[in-house]
Coordinates of C-alpha atoms in Angstrom, one line a residue:
Chain E
M1 CA 0.2 0.3 0.0
K2 CA 1.0 3.6 -0.7
S3 CA 2.4 5.2 1.9
K4 CA 1.0 8.8 2.9
Q5 CA 1.0 10.5 6.4
V6 CA -2.1 11.5 7.8
Y7 CA -2.9 13.3 10.6
L8 CA -6.3 13.1 12.8
D9 CA -5.4 13.8 16.1
N10 CA -6.0 17.5 16.0
A11 CA -8.1 17.4 19.4
S12 CA -4.1 16.9 21.1
T13 CA -2.4 20.2 19.1
T14 CA -2.7 21.4 15.8
P15 CA 0.3 22.4 13.3
V16 CA 1.5 25.8 13.4
D17 CA -0.2 27.4 10.3
P18 CA 2.5 28.3 7.9
R19 CA 1.6 32.3 8.4
V20 CA 1.5 31.9 11.8
L21 CA 5.1 30.9 12.0
K22 CA 5.9 34.0 9.5
A23 CA 4.8 36.2 12.0
M24 CA 6.4 35.0 15.1
L25 CA 9.7 35.0 12.9
P26 CA 11.5 38.7 13.3
Y27 CA 10.5 38.1 17.6
F28 CA 12.8 35.2 17.9
K29 CA 15.8 36.7 16.4
E30 CA 15.6 40.7 15.1
R31 CA 12.9 41.9 18.1
Y32 CA 14.5 40.2 20.9
G33 CA 13.3 43.4 23.3
N34 CA 11.7 41.9 26.8
P35 CA 8.4 44.0 26.8
S36 CA 9.5 44.9 30.6
S37 CA 12.9 46.9 29.0
L38 CA 12.3 50.8 28.4
H39 CA 14.6 50.5 24.9
A40 CA 13.3 50.7 21.7
L41 CA 13.5 47.3 21.6
G42 CA 11.8 46.2 24.5
R43 CA 8.6 48.9 24.1
E44 CA 8.8 46.8 20.5
S45 CA 8.0 44.2 22.0
K46 CA 5.8 46.0 24.4
N47 CA 3.9 47.4 21.6
A48 CA 3.6 43.4 19.7
I49 CA 2.1 42.0 23.1
E50 CA -0.2 44.7 23.1
T51 CA -1.5 44.9 19.4
A52 CA -1.4 41.0 20.4
R53 CA -4.5 41.1 23.4
K54 CA -6.0 43.8 21.8
N55 CA -6.2 41.7 18.2
I56 CA -7.3 38.7 20.6
A57 CA -9.6 40.6 23.7
K58 CA -11.8 41.4 20.4
H59 CA -12.3 37.5 19.1
I60 CA -12.9 36.6 22.6
G61 CA -15.4 39.9 22.6
A62 CA -13.0 41.3 25.7
E63 CA -11.7 44.5 26.7
P64 CA -7.7 43.7 26.4
E65 CA -7.2 44.1 30.6
E66 CA -9.1 40.9 30.8
I67 CA -6.9 38.5 29.3
I68 CA -3.6 37.2 30.9
F69 CA -1.2 35.5 28.9
T70 CA -0.1 32.0 29.8
S71 CA 1.8 29.0 29.2
G72 CA -1.1 27.1 27.6
G73 CA -4.9 25.2 28.7
T74 CA -3.2 23.4 31.7
E75 CA -1.8 27.0 33.3
S76 CA -4.7 29.1 32.0
D77 CA -7.0 26.4 33.7
N78 CA -4.6 26.4 36.9
L79 CA -5.0 29.7 37.5
A80 CA -8.8 30.1 37.1
M81 CA -9.2 27.2 39.8
F82 CA -6.7 28.1 42.3
G83 CA -6.1 32.0 41.5
I84 CA -10.1 32.7 42.0
A85 CA -11.2 29.4 45.4
R86 CA -7.9 30.9 46.9
A87 CA -8.8 34.6 46.5
Y88 CA -12.3 34.5 47.1
K89 CA -12.1 31.6 49.8
E90 CA -13.2 33.3 52.8
K91 CA -16.7 33.8 50.5
G92 CA -17.0 30.4 50.2
K93 CA -15.1 26.9 49.9
H94 CA -17.4 25.1 47.5
V95 CA -17.0 24.9 44.0
I96 CA -18.8 22.8 41.2
V97 CA -16.9 21.4 37.8
S98 CA -17.8 18.6 35.2
G99 CA -15.9 15.0 35.8
I100 CA -15.5 15.1 32.7
E101 CA -13.2 18.2 32.9
H102 CA -10.0 18.2 32.0
K103 CA -7.1 17.1 34.3
A104 CA -5.9 20.1 34.1
I105 CA -9.4 21.2 36.0
L106 CA -9.7 17.9 38.1
D107 CA -6.3 17.4 39.3
A108 CA -6.5 21.0 40.7
C109 CA -9.5 20.1 42.8
K110 CA -8.0 17.1 44.4
K111 CA -5.3 19.7 45.5
L112 CA -8.4 22.1 46.4
E113 CA -9.7 20.0 48.1
K114 CA -6.3 18.8 50.3
E115 CA -6.5 23.5 51.5
G116 CA -9.8 23.1 52.5
F117 CA -12.3 23.5 49.8
E118 CA -15.6 20.5 48.7
I119 CA -15.7 20.2 45.0
T120 CA -18.7 18.8 43.6
Y121 CA -18.5 16.5 40.7
L122 CA -21.1 16.2 38.5
D123 CA -21.9 14.0 36.5
V124 CA -22.5 13.4 32.8
D125 CA -25.2 12.0 30.7
K126 CA -24.4 8.9 28.2
K127 CA -24.1 11.3 25.5
G128 CA -21.6 13.4 27.7
L129 CA -23.5 16.2 28.6
V130 CA -24.2 18.0 31.8
S131 CA -27.6 17.8 33.5
L132 CA -28.8 21.7 34.0
E133 CA -31.3 20.6 36.7
K134 CA -28.4 18.6 39.0
L135 CA -26.3 22.0 38.4
S136 CA -29.1 24.5 39.8
L137 CA -29.6 21.6 42.4
S138 CA -25.5 21.6 43.5
L139 CA -25.0 25.7 43.8
R140 CA -25.4 26.5 47.4
R141 CA -24.7 30.1 48.6
D142 CA -20.9 29.2 49.6
T143 CA -20.5 28.3 46.0
I144 CA -17.3 30.3 44.6
L145 CA -16.4 29.0 41.5
V146 CA -18.1 26.7 39.1
S147 CA -16.3 25.7 35.5
I148 CA -17.3 23.3 32.8
M149 CA -15.7 22.3 29.7
Y150 CA -17.0 23.7 26.4
A151 CA -16.7 21.3 24.6
N152 CA -15.0 17.5 25.6
N153 CA -11.6 16.6 24.6
E154 CA -12.4 12.9 24.0
I155 CA -15.7 12.7 23.1
G156 CA -16.4 15.9 21.5
T157 CA -19.0 17.1 23.9
I158 CA -20.9 20.6 23.8
Q159 CA -22.1 21.6 26.9
P160 CA -24.7 23.7 26.8
I161 CA -22.2 26.4 27.9
K162 CA -25.1 29.4 27.3
E163 CA -27.9 27.6 29.9
I164 CA -25.2 27.1 32.5
A165 CA -24.6 30.6 32.3
K166 CA -27.8 31.7 32.8
I167 CA -28.4 29.3 35.9
I168 CA -25.7 30.7 37.3
Q169 CA -26.4 34.2 36.6
E170 CA -30.1 33.1 38.1
F171 CA -28.4 31.5 41.1
K172 CA -26.5 35.6 41.5
T173 CA -29.6 37.9 41.1
V174 CA -31.4 35.5 43.9
R175 CA -28.1 35.4 46.3
H176 CA -28.1 39.0 45.9
C177 CA -30.9 40.3 46.8
E178 CA -31.1 37.5 49.5
E179 CA -28.0 39.1 51.2
S180 CA -29.0 42.9 50.4
A181 CA -31.7 42.0 52.0
T182 CA -29.5 40.5 54.5
R183 CA -27.8 44.0 54.6
Q184 CA -30.6 46.0 55.2
S185 CA -31.2 43.8 58.5
E186 CA -27.2 44.7 59.1
K187 CA -27.9 48.6 58.4
T188 CA -31.0 47.6 61.2
N189 CA -28.9 46.3 62.8
R190 CA -25.9 48.9 63.3
L191 CA -28.6 51.1 63.8
L192 CA -29.2 49.6 66.9
R193 CA -25.1 48.8 67.5
L194 CA -24.8 45.5 67.0
P195 CA -21.5 43.9 65.2
H196 CA -21.6 43.1 61.8
N197 CA -18.9 41.7 59.3
D198 CA -19.4 42.3 56.1
R199 CA -16.4 43.0 54.3
F200 CA -17.8 42.9 50.6
N201 CA -21.1 44.0 49.9
N202 CA -21.4 42.8 46.1
N203 CA -22.3 39.3 46.3
S204 CA -24.0 39.0 43.8
L205 CA -20.8 38.6 42.3
F206 CA -20.5 34.3 43.2
P207 CA -20.3 32.0 41.9
I208 CA -17.7 32.6 38.9
F209 CA -18.1 30.6 36.2
H210 CA -14.9 29.6 34.2
T211 CA -14.9 26.9 31.2
D212 CA -12.6 25.3 29.3
A213 CA -12.5 26.5 25.9
C214 CA -9.3 25.4 24.3
Q215 CA -11.2 22.0 22.2
A216 CA -14.3 24.8 21.2
A217 CA -12.1 27.0 19.7
S218 CA -11.8 27.5 15.8
A219 CA -15.0 25.1 15.7
L220 CA -17.6 27.6 18.0
P221 CA -18.6 31.1 18.9
I222 CA -16.1 32.2 21.8
K223 CA -17.4 35.4 23.0
A224 CA -16.8 35.2 26.2
K225 CA -19.3 37.5 27.2
E226 CA -22.2 36.5 24.8
L227 CA -21.7 32.8 26.3
G228 CA -22.3 34.1 29.3
A229 CA -18.6 32.7 30.9
D230 CA -17.0 34.9 33.5
A231 CA -13.5 33.0 32.4
L232 CA -12.2 31.7 29.9
T233 CA -9.7 29.4 28.9
M234 CA -7.5 29.3 25.5
S235 CA -5.2 27.6 23.5
S236 CA -2.3 28.2 20.5
S237 CA -1.6 24.9 20.2
K238 CA -4.9 23.9 19.3
I239 CA -5.8 26.7 16.5
Y240 CA -2.6 26.0 15.1
G241 CA -0.5 28.6 17.1
P242 CA 2.6 27.8 18.5
K243 CA 2.8 25.8 22.0
G244 CA 3.5 27.1 24.9
I245 CA 1.2 29.9 25.2
G246 CA -2.9 30.7 25.6
C247 CA -4.5 32.7 27.9
L248 CA -7.0 33.7 30.5
Y249 CA -9.9 35.2 29.7
L250 CA -11.4 37.3 32.8
N251 CA -13.8 39.8 33.6
K252 CA -12.3 42.7 35.4
K253 CA -14.7 42.6 38.0
Y254 CA -12.6 39.8 39.3
S255 CA -9.0 41.4 38.7
S256 CA -9.5 44.7 38.8
T257 CA -9.6 46.6 42.4
G258 CA -13.2 48.0 41.6
S259 CA -15.8 46.6 44.2
L260 CA -13.9 43.9 45.4
Q261 CA -11.3 43.5 48.1
A262 CA -9.7 41.1 46.7
K263 CA -8.2 39.9 43.0
I264 CA -7.6 36.4 42.1
E265 CA -4.7 35.4 43.1
P266 CA -1.5 34.3 40.6
I267 CA 0.1 31.1 40.5
I268 CA 3.3 32.1 39.5
F269 CA 5.8 34.6 40.8
G270 CA 8.2 36.9 40.3
G271 CA 8.5 40.3 37.3
G272 CA 4.6 41.1 37.8
Q273 CA 4.3 40.6 34.3
E274 CA 0.5 40.8 33.4
R275 CA -0.8 42.9 36.1
G276 CA 1.2 40.9 38.9
L277 CA -1.4 37.5 37.6
R278 CA 1.2 36.5 35.6
S279 CA 5.4 36.9 36.4
G280 CA 7.1 35.7 34.0
T281 CA 9.1 37.6 31.2
E282 CA 6.2 37.0 28.4
N283 CA 6.3 34.5 25.5
V284 CA 6.3 37.4 23.0
A285 CA 7.1 35.6 19.8
G286 CA 4.3 33.1 21.1
I287 CA 1.6 36.5 21.2
V288 CA 2.3 37.1 18.3
G289 CA 1.9 33.6 17.0
F290 CA -1.5 33.1 19.3
S291 CA -2.9 35.8 18.0
E292 CA -2.1 35.6 14.7
A293 CA -3.9 31.6 14.9
L294 CA -6.7 32.9 16.2
S295 CA -7.7 35.6 13.7
I296 CA -6.9 33.3 10.9
S297 CA -9.0 30.2 12.8
E298 CA -11.6 32.8 13.5
K299 CA -12.4 33.9 9.7
K300 CA -12.5 30.3 8.7
R301 CA -14.5 29.0 12.1
V302 CA -17.9 29.1 10.2
S303 CA -17.3 27.7 6.9
E304 CA -14.1 25.1 7.9
S305 CA -16.6 23.5 10.5
K306 CA -19.4 23.6 7.9
R307 CA -16.5 21.6 5.9
L308 CA -15.3 19.1 9.1
I309 CA -19.1 18.2 9.8
K310 CA -19.4 17.0 5.9
L311 CA -15.7 15.3 6.2
R312 CA -16.7 13.7 9.7
D313 CA -19.9 12.4 8.5
Y314 CA -18.8 10.9 5.8
F315 CA -15.7 9.0 7.6
L316 CA -18.0 8.1 10.6
R317 CA -20.9 7.0 7.7
R318 CA -18.2 4.8 6.0
I319 CA -16.5 3.0 9.6
Q320 CA -20.2 2.1 10.4
K321 CA -21.0 0.7 7.1
E322 CA -17.2 -1.3 6.9
I323 CA -17.0 -2.6 9.8
D324 CA -19.6 -4.4 12.0
G325 CA -19.5 -3.7 15.7
V326 CA -18.1 -0.4 16.1
L327 CA -20.3 1.6 18.8
V328 CA -20.4 5.9 19.1
N329 CA -18.9 6.6 21.9
G330 CA -20.3 11.1 22.8
D331 CA -23.4 12.4 21.5
I332 CA -24.2 12.8 18.0
K333 CA -25.4 16.6 17.8
Q334 CA -24.0 18.3 19.8
R335 CA -20.4 17.7 19.1
L336 CA -17.5 19.1 17.9
P337 CA -17.4 18.9 14.0
N338 CA -14.3 17.6 13.7
N339 CA -14.2 14.8 16.7
I340 CA -15.5 11.0 15.8
N341 CA -14.9 8.8 18.7
V342 CA -15.4 4.8 18.5
S343 CA -15.5 1.8 20.3
I344 CA -14.7 -1.5 18.0
K345 CA -15.3 -4.6 19.7
G346 CA -12.7 -6.5 20.0
V347 CA -9.9 -4.7 18.8
E348 CA -7.7 -2.5 21.6
G349 CA -7.5 1.0 21.1
E350 CA -3.4 0.8 21.3
S351 CA -2.5 -2.3 19.0
L352 CA -5.0 -0.1 16.6
L353 CA -3.3 2.8 17.3
L354 CA 0.0 1.4 16.8
L355 CA -1.2 -0.5 13.4
L356 CA -2.2 2.2 12.0
D357 CA 0.6 4.0 12.8
R358 CA 2.6 1.7 11.4
Y359 CA 0.7 3.6 7.8
G360 CA 1.6 6.8 8.5
I361 CA -2.4 7.3 10.1
Y362 CA -1.9 8.9 13.3
C363 CA -4.8 9.2 16.1
S364 CA -5.3 8.2 19.3
T365 CA -7.3 5.7 21.9
G366 CA -8.6 5.9 25.7
S367 CA -7.2 2.1 25.5
A368 CA -5.6 2.1 29.0
C369 CA -2.9 0.5 27.3
S370 CA -1.9 4.4 26.0
S371 CA -2.2 5.3 29.4
L372 CA 0.6 6.1 32.3
D373 CA -1.5 5.8 34.9
L374 CA -3.4 2.0 33.5
S375 CA -6.4 2.5 33.8
P376 CA -8.9 3.6 30.4
S377 CA -10.5 7.2 29.8
Y378 CA -12.2 8.5 32.9
V379 CA -14.4 9.9 30.4
L380 CA -15.6 7.8 28.5
L381 CA -16.0 5.8 31.8
S382 CA -18.4 8.3 33.1
I383 CA -20.5 8.2 30.2
G384 CA -21.5 4.8 31.4
L385 CA -19.0 2.8 29.2
P386 CA -18.3 -0.4 29.9
L387 CA -14.5 -1.6 30.2
E388 CA -13.9 -3.8 27.5
L389 CA -15.7 -1.4 25.4
A390 CA -13.3 2.4 26.8
H391 CA -9.9 -0.4 26.1
C392 CA -11.0 -0.7 22.4
S393 CA -12.2 3.4 21.7
V394 CA -10.1 5.6 19.5
R395 CA -10.2 8.9 18.8
F396 CA -10.2 10.5 15.0
T397 CA -9.6 13.8 15.3
L398 CA -9.5 16.2 11.9
G399 CA -8.6 19.8 11.3
R400 CA -7.6 22.2 8.3
Y401 CA -5.8 19.8 6.4
T402 CA -7.9 17.0 6.1
K403 CA -8.6 15.8 3.3
K404 CA -11.3 13.4 1.2
G405 CA -8.2 11.3 0.0
D406 CA -6.9 11.4 3.2
I407 CA -10.0 9.6 5.0
D408 CA -10.1 7.4 1.9
Y409 CA -6.5 6.0 3.0
T410 CA -7.5 5.8 6.6
M411 CA -10.3 3.6 5.6
K412 CA -8.8 1.1 3.4
V413 CA -5.6 1.3 5.9
L414 CA -8.2 0.5 8.4
V415 CA -10.9 -2.3 7.5
E416 CA -7.2 -4.0 6.8
S417 CA -6.7 -3.2 10.9
V418 CA -9.3 -4.8 12.3
K419 CA -9.9 -7.3 10.2
K420 CA -5.9 -8.7 11.4
I421 CA -6.7 -7.8 15.0
R422 CA -9.7 -9.5 15.4
G423 CA -7.9 -12.5 13.5
I424 CA -5.6 -12.6 16.7
S425 CA -7.5 -11.3 18.8
S426 CA -9.1 -14.2 22.2
I427 CA -12.5 -12.4 22.5
K428 CA -15.0 -11.9 19.5
Chain C
M1 CA 4.7 0.3 3.2
K2 CA 6.0 2.6 5.8
Q3 CA 8.1 1.4 8.4
Q4 CA 9.4 3.7 11.0
K5 CA 12.8 3.5 12.2
K6 CA 13.1 4.5 15.4
S7 CA 14.7 3.3 19.1
C8 CA 13.5 1.5 22.1
S9 CA 12.9 4.3 24.1
P10 CA 11.5 4.1 27.4
D11 CA 10.3 7.6 28.6
G12 CA 7.4 7.2 25.6
A13 CA 10.4 9.6 23.5
G14 CA 9.9 7.7 19.7
W15 CA 8.7 4.4 19.3
I16 CA 8.5 3.0 23.4
Y17 CA 8.9 -0.5 21.4
S18 CA 11.8 -2.5 21.1
E19 CA 12.4 -3.9 17.4
T20 CA 11.8 -7.4 18.4
I21 CA 8.6 -6.1 20.0
K22 CA 7.7 -4.9 16.6
D23 CA 8.3 -7.5 14.7
H24 CA 6.2 -9.8 16.8
F25 CA 3.4 -7.4 17.0
F26 CA 3.1 -6.3 13.6
H27 CA 3.8 -10.5 13.1
P28 CA 2.8 -12.6 15.3
R29 CA 4.2 -16.6 15.3
N30 CA 1.9 -19.7 15.7
I31 CA -1.2 -17.9 15.5
L32 CA -4.2 -20.2 15.8
L33 CA -6.8 -18.2 14.1
D34 CA -9.7 -20.6 13.8
E35 CA -9.4 -23.9 16.6
T36 CA -12.4 -25.3 14.8
G37 CA -10.8 -29.0 14.4
Y38 CA -7.5 -28.2 16.6
K39 CA -7.1 -31.4 18.6
A40 CA -5.2 -29.0 21.3
D41 CA -4.0 -31.9 24.6
G42 CA -4.3 -28.3 26.6
V43 CA -5.9 -25.2 26.7
G44 CA -5.5 -22.1 29.3
T45 CA -6.9 -19.1 29.3
V46 CA -6.0 -16.1 31.1
G47 CA -6.9 -12.5 32.0
S48 CA -10.2 -10.5 31.1
P49 CA -11.6 -8.1 28.7
E50 CA -12.8 -5.3 31.8
C51 CA -8.5 -5.8 32.2
G52 CA -8.2 -4.9 28.6
D53 CA -6.2 -8.4 27.9
V54 CA -7.4 -11.9 27.5
M55 CA -5.1 -14.7 26.4
I56 CA -6.0 -18.2 25.6
A57 CA -3.2 -20.6 24.6
W58 CA -3.2 -24.4 23.0
I59 CA -0.4 -26.9 23.2
K60 CA 0.3 -30.3 22.1
V61 CA 2.0 -32.7 23.4
D62 CA 5.2 -35.1 22.6
K63 CA 3.0 -37.9 25.1
K64 CA 6.8 -40.2 24.9
T65 CA 9.4 -37.0 25.7
E66 CA 6.6 -34.5 27.5
R67 CA 7.8 -31.9 26.0
I68 CA 5.5 -29.2 24.1
K69 CA 5.1 -29.9 20.3
E70 CA 3.0 -27.2 19.1
C71 CA 1.7 -23.9 21.1
K72 CA -0.5 -21.5 19.5
W73 CA -2.4 -18.5 20.7
R74 CA -5.2 -15.5 20.5
T75 CA -5.2 -12.5 22.4
F76 CA -6.7 -9.5 22.9
G77 CA -4.5 -6.4 24.3
C78 CA -1.9 -3.4 23.2
A79 CA 1.0 -4.5 21.3
S80 CA 2.6 -5.6 24.8
A81 CA 0.7 -8.3 25.3
I82 CA 0.7 -9.5 21.6
A83 CA 4.4 -9.6 21.1
S84 CA 5.2 -11.2 24.5
A85 CA 2.6 -13.7 23.2
S86 CA 4.0 -14.4 20.3
M87 CA 7.5 -14.3 22.3
M88 CA 6.2 -17.0 24.5
S89 CA 4.7 -19.3 21.8
V90 CA 8.3 -19.4 19.6
M91 CA 10.2 -20.3 23.6
A92 CA 7.8 -23.2 24.1
T93 CA 9.1 -24.3 20.5
E94 CA 11.9 -23.5 20.1
K95 CA 14.6 -26.4 19.9
G96 CA 12.8 -29.4 20.0
G97 CA 10.2 -28.1 22.2
M98 CA 9.7 -26.9 25.7
D99 CA 9.7 -29.4 28.5
L100 CA 6.2 -29.3 30.9
K101 CA 8.4 -28.1 33.8
T102 CA 10.0 -25.7 32.6
A103 CA 7.4 -24.5 31.1
Q104 CA 5.0 -24.5 34.4
T105 CA 7.9 -21.7 35.9
L106 CA 8.1 -20.1 33.0
K107 CA 8.4 -16.5 34.2
P108 CA 8.0 -13.0 32.3
Q109 CA 10.9 -11.6 33.2
Q110 CA 12.4 -14.7 30.7
I111 CA 9.9 -13.4 28.1
V112 CA 10.2 -10.0 28.3
E113 CA 14.6 -10.5 28.3
R114 CA 13.9 -12.0 24.5
L115 CA 11.8 -9.0 23.7
G116 CA 14.6 -7.3 24.5
G117 CA 12.6 -5.1 27.8
L118 CA 9.7 -3.7 27.9
P119 CA 8.7 0.3 29.4
D120 CA 8.1 -0.1 32.3
R121 CA 4.2 0.5 33.1
K122 CA 4.0 -1.8 30.6
F123 CA 5.6 -4.8 32.1
H124 CA 2.4 -6.2 33.2
C125 CA 1.4 -7.1 29.4
S126 CA 3.8 -10.2 29.4
V127 CA 2.5 -11.4 32.4
L128 CA -0.5 -13.2 30.5
G129 CA 1.9 -15.5 28.3
H130 CA 3.5 -17.2 30.7
E131 CA 0.0 -17.7 32.4
A132 CA -1.8 -18.9 29.9
L133 CA 1.3 -21.1 28.8
R134 CA 0.9 -22.8 32.6
E135 CA -3.3 -22.9 32.9
A136 CA -2.6 -24.8 29.1
V137 CA 0.3 -27.3 30.8
E138 CA -1.9 -27.8 33.7
D139 CA -5.0 -28.4 32.1
Y140 CA -2.9 -31.1 29.7
L141 CA -1.9 -32.8 32.9
N142 CA -5.0 -32.9 34.5
K143 CA -7.1 -34.5 31.5
N144 CA -4.0 -37.2 31.9
G145 CA -4.2 -38.0 35.0
K146 CA -0.8 -36.6 35.8

């Protein structure tokens, strides 16, 4: 069979768009100044990151000061979780997340539990969707933070972010009214010279709603305020930008002094860059590349999503038609345009991955054998997939450079590989 | 056909498997695709689909010499499980066949050694091979009243 390279792992990372690389190159050799330096070279770098910040803010529907550059999705998620929880622990120590969040959220939660926070992990249904009712029931007076991902990296399920935001907003309003009432009675108490202990006076700010939009960006609308998110994580390496750069959007209500006594706590300390929220010399080339990548992906978003949905459905139809015993993992409709996640009965995922790899086809699997901790994907188990089928899962994520010919080639190899593995498999 | 030439690297950089493992994974030896009509002297099944590994081993024994004449298998599992099974079947049948005592005491380390090593976290995948062989030998001994 003719050899070819087909990259179907775009949810892991994407190649850098040549235009992005071109925009970045001057910032390695000629415009290498430290943005904190006062001289011309430094000012040039400072200018570059502020221009990028404005551009990114525009695409997220935010103000430039609401963008905090970080080293990527993981750091943005960590900053949101730790930064918000630690800064506002006086307001409450309850946090809500979904059970299928990225590890950057879930592992941060484990650490927060050790710091005395209580975490509610919301179950998802068979399709991977969070129940709005369960969310409503989980909200408490001491809930300070809710983090629910926009779209899942493994099964591509898209959460109803706007509805989630609405529920949280309604809760904030009710809470605000309740607490205003309390303040009114406290006023009365004050008049009666009774003690009061209310340092903060705008309780409707909580809980803060954060969403991880790493997988959603380039496929779905990302205007934070329209979505109703107070904080939003983005990564450059999933949108054809460089690795090692991302940002956290944070509504300025929570990052400027404003009416609040506290702002979010940084997790990295030092030179006070990013208004003290993220120290460390800025990754200038990365920031410039991220900004360019976002411009390109936003320009292409609608047409590219349509193209990917067509191509993905063609691919999935062929898989279902040409291979028996295929189960689609996740929701069919509420799904990222580029995501296919299937379990192929009797075909262990790592074996399949390595056979495909031999023919230059790159994908991923939720099988235990491919993971570092030797347990199969927690996301697949969360949607109720039996262990035996989780081991047989394989994920194909299409991208900007995937063509129909790539899918046809993949199908040819896939059908043969499945046949081969089933032949030597001891379970049928 | 594209063959990637990368060396074995236990930290997961590059291809994590040795050339021998790749060879046995891509070209497994002694597979029994269909057991219908195959007269085995002993059969052993180990593992479970929930754990991600299941292996069946069939053996034929030379009644005079008490050595394994044939060792066939099928495995549901990852590349290292498949390569380990394949290597086990080679070891059981080479040099005139393994004697039953040796087969019963075969250790996973011996299979791993012959495979040119396995990344640490994949070691457990090699455990099925010797277990299936042991089960098959015990099945043979039971059936023959030994």
